[in-house]
mmCIF file of C-alpha atoms in Angstrom:
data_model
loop_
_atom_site.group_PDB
_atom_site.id
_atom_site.type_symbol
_atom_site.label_atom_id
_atom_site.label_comp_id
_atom_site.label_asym_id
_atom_site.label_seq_id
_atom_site.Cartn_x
_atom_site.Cartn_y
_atom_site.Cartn_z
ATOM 1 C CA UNK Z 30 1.637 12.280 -20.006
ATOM 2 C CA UNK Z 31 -1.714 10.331 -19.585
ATOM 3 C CA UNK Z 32 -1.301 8.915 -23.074
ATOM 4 C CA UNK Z 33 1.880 7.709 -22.349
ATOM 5 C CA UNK Z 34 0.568 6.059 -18.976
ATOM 6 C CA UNK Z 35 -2.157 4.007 -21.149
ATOM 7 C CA UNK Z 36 0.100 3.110 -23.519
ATOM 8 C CA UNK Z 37 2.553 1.901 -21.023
ATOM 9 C CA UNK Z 38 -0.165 -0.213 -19.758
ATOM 10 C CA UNK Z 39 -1.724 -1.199 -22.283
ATOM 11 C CA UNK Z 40 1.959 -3.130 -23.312
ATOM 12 C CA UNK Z 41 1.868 -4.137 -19.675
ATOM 13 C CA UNK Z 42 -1.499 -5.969 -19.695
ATOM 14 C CA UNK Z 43 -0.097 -7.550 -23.661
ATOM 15 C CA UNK Z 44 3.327 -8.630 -22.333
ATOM 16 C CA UNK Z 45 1.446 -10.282 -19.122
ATOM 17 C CA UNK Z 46 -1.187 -12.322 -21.373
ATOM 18 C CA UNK Z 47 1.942 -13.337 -24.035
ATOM 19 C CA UNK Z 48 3.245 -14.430 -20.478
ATOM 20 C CA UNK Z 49 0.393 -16.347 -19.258
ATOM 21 C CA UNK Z 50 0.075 -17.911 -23.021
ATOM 22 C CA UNK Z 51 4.296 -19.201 -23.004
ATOM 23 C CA UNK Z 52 3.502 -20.841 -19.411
ATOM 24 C CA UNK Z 53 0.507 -22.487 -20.603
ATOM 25 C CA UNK Z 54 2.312 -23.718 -23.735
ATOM 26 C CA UNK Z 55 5.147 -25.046 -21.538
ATOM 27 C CA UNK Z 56 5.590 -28.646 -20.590
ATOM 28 C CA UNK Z 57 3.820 -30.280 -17.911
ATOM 29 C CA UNK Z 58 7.752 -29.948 -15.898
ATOM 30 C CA UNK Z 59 7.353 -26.431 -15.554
ATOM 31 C CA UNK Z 60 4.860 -26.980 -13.862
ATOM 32 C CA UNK Z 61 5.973 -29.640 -11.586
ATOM 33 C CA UNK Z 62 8.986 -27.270 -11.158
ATOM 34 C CA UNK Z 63 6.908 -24.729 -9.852
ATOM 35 C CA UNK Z 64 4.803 -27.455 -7.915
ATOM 36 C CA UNK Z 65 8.026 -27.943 -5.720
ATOM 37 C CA UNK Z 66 8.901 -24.338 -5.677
ATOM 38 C CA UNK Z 67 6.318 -23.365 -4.205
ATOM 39 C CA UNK Z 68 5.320 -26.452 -2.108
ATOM 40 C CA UNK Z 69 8.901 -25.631 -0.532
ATOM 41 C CA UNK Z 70 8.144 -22.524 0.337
ATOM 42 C CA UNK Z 71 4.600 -23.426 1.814
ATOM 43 C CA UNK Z 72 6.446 -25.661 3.986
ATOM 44 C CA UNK Z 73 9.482 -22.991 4.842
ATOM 45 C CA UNK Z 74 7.035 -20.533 5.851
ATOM 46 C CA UNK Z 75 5.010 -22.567 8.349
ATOM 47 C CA UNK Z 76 8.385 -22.658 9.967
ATOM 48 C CA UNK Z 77 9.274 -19.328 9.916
ATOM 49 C CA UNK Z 78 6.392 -18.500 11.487
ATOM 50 C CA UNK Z 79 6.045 -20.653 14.414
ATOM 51 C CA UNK Z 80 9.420 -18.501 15.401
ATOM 52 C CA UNK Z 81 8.159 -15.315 14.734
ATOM 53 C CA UNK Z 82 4.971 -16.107 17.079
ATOM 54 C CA UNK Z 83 7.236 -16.813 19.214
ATOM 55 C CA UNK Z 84 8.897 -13.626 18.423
ATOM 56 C CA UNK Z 85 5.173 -11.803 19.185
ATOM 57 C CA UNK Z 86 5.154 -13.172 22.742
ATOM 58 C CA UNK Z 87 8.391 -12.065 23.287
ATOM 59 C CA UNK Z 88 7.702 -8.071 22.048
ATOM 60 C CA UNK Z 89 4.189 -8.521 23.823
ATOM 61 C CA UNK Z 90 5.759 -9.482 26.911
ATOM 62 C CA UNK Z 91 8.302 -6.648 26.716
ATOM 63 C CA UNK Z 92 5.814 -3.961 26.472
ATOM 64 C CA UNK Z 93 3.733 -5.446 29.799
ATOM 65 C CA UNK Z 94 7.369 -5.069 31.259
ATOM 66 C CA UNK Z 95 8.066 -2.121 30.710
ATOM 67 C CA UNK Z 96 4.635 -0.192 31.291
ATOM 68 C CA UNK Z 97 4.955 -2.032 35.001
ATOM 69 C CA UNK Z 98 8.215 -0.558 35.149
ATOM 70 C CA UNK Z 99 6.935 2.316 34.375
ATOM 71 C CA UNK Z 100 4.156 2.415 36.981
ATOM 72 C CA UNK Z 101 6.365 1.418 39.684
ATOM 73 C CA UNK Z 102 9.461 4.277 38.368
ATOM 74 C CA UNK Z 103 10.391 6.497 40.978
ATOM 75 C CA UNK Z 104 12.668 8.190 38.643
ATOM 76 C CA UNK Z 105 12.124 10.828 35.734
ATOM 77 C CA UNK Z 106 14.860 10.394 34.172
ATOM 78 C CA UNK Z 107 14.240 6.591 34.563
ATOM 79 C CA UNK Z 108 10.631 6.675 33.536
ATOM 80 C CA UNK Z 109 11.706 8.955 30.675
ATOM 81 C CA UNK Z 110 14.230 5.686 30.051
ATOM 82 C CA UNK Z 111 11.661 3.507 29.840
ATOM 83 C CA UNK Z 112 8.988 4.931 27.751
ATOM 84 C CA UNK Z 113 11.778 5.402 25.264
ATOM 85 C CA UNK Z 114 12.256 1.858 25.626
ATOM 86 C CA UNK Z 115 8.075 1.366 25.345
ATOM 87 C CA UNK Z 116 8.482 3.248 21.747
ATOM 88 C CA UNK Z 117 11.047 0.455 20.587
ATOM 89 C CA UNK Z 118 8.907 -2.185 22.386
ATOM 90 C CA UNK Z 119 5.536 -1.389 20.351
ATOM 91 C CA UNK Z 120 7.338 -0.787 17.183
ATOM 92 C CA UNK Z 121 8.595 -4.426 17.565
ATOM 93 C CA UNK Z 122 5.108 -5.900 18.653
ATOM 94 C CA UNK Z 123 3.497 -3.859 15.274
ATOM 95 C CA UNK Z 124 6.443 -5.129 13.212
ATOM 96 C CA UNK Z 125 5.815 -8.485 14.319
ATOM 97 C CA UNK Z 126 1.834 -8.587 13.845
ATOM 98 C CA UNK Z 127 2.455 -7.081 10.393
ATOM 99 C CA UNK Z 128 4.759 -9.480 8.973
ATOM 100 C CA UNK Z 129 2.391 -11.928 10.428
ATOM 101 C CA UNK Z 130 -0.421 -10.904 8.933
ATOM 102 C CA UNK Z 131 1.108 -10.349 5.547
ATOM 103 C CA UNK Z 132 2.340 -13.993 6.148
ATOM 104 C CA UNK Z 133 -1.127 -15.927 6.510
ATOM 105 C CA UNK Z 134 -2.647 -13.649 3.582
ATOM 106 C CA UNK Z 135 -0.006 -14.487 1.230
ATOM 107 C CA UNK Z 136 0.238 -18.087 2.699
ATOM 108 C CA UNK Z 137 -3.474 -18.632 1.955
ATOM 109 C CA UNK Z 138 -3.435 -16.974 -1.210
ATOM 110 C CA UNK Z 139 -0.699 -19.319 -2.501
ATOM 111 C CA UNK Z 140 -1.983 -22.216 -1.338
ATOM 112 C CA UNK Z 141 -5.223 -21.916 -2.987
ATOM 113 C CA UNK Z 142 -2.803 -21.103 -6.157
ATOM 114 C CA UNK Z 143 -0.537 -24.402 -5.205
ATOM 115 C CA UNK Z 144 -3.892 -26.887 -5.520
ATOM 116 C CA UNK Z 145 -4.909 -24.919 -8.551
ATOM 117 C CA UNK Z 146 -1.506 -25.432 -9.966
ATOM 118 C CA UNK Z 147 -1.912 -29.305 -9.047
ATOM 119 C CA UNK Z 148 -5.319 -29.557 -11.118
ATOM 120 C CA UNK Z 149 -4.031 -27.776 -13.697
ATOM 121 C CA UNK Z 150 -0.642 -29.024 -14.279
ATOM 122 C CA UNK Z 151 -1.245 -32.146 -16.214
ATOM 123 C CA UNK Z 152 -4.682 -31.344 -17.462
ATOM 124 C CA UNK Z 153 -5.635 -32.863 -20.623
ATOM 125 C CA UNK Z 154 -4.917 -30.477 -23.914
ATOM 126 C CA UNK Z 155 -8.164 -28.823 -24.897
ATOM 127 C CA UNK Z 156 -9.784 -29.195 -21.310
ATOM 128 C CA UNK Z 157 -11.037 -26.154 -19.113
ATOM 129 C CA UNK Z 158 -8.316 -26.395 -16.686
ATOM 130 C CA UNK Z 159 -5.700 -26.678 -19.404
ATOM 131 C CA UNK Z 160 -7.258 -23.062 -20.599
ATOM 132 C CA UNK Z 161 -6.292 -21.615 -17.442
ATOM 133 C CA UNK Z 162 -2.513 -23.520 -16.798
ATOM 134 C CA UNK Z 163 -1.124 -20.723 -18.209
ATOM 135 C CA UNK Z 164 -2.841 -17.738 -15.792
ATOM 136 C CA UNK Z 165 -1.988 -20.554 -12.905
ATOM 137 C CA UNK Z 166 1.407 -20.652 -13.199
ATOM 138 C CA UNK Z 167 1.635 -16.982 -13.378
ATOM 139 C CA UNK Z 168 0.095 -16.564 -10.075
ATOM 140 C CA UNK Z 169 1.940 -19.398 -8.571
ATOM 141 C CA UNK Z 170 5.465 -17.351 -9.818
ATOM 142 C CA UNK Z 171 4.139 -14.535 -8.348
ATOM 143 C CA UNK Z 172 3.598 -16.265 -5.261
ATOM 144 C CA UNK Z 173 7.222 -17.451 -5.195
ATOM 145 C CA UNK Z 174 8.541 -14.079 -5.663
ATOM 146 C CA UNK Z 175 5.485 -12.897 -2.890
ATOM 147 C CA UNK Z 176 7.589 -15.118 -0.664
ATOM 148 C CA UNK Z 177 10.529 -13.990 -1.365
ATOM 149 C CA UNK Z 178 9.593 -10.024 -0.814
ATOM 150 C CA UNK Z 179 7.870 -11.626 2.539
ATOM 151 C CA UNK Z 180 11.040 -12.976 3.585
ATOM 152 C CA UNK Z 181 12.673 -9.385 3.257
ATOM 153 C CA UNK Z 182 10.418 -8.489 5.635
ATOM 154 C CA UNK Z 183 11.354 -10.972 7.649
ATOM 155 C CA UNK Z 184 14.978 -10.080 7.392
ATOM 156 C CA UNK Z 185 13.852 -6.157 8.518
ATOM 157 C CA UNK Z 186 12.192 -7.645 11.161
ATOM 158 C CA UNK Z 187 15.125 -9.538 12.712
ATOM 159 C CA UNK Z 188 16.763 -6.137 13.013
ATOM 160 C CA UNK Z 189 14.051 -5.057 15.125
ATOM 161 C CA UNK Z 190 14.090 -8.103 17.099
ATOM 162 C CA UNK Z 191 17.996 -7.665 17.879
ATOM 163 C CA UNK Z 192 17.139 -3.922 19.059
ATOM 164 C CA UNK Z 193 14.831 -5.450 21.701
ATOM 165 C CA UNK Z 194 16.790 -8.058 22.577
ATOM 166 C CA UNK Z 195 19.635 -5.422 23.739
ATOM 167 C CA UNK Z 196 16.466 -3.769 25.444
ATOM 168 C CA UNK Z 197 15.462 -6.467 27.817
ATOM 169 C CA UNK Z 198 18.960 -7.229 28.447
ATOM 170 C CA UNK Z 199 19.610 -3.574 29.984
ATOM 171 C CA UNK Z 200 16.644 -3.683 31.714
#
């Protein structure tokens, strides 16, 4: 079993350097391609998350809600209410910081990978930076499909956001 695991990546680590050495090779378009790939999602994910921040404030503000409401509950059965409520509430607010976080690493990771990918991109043949076009535009792939996996979680979080949406509404 733990032959077949270094095997398996040993052909990993050989398929991802024949990779790296076919993107090199490719034409300076590629790269521009991937230039505006990626600058487009740069650019889509600043937006995105101005309107989850927004989203932040709004969990944040639900949790100091309900913990008043809490506080001020008369009730069991409503208090009991409410701190079920409170569970949905925080799950929202970590949901929300996490896909934020996840956001600014990956958006700072790529765009240190997008101005490498400039510099590189039409490098003379032979140069130092033409060496490493090929490693470049593997990274800056990766970060488009990074982006893509980010806006899944996105997409999950949404879900989580319409859940305490229908919670501040009943309350």
């Amino acid at each position: 079993m733990h032959k077949d695991a270094v095997v398996s990546w040993g052909a990993r680590a050989v398929r991802g350097m024949a990779i790296g050495v076919l993107l090199g090779a490719a034409s300076p378009a590629l790269g521009q391609e991937l230039i505006g790939e990626l600058q487009a999602e740069v650019v889509n994910f600043e937006w995105t998350m101005q309107a989850i921040a927004n989203d932040a404030e709004l969990c944040d503000g639900l949790v100091s809600e309900l913990l008043e409401k809490i506080d001020r509950s008369a009730s069991v059965g409503e208090r009991k209410l409410y701190k079920d409520y409170l569970k949905t509430a925080r799950r929202c607010a970590a949901t929300t910081n996490q896909v934020i976080r996840d956001g600014v690493a990956l958006n700072r990771r790529c765009s240190s990978v997008l101005n490498d990918l400039r510099d590189v991109n039409d490098a003379p043949a032979g140069s130092n930076a033409a060496r490493r076009r090929g490693a470049v535009r593997k990274a800056a792939s990766g970060c488009v499909t990074g982006f893509g996996k980010w806006k899944a979680q996105v997409e999950d979080l949404k879900e989580v956001l319409n859940v305490a949406m229908d919670i501040m509404r009943s309350t």
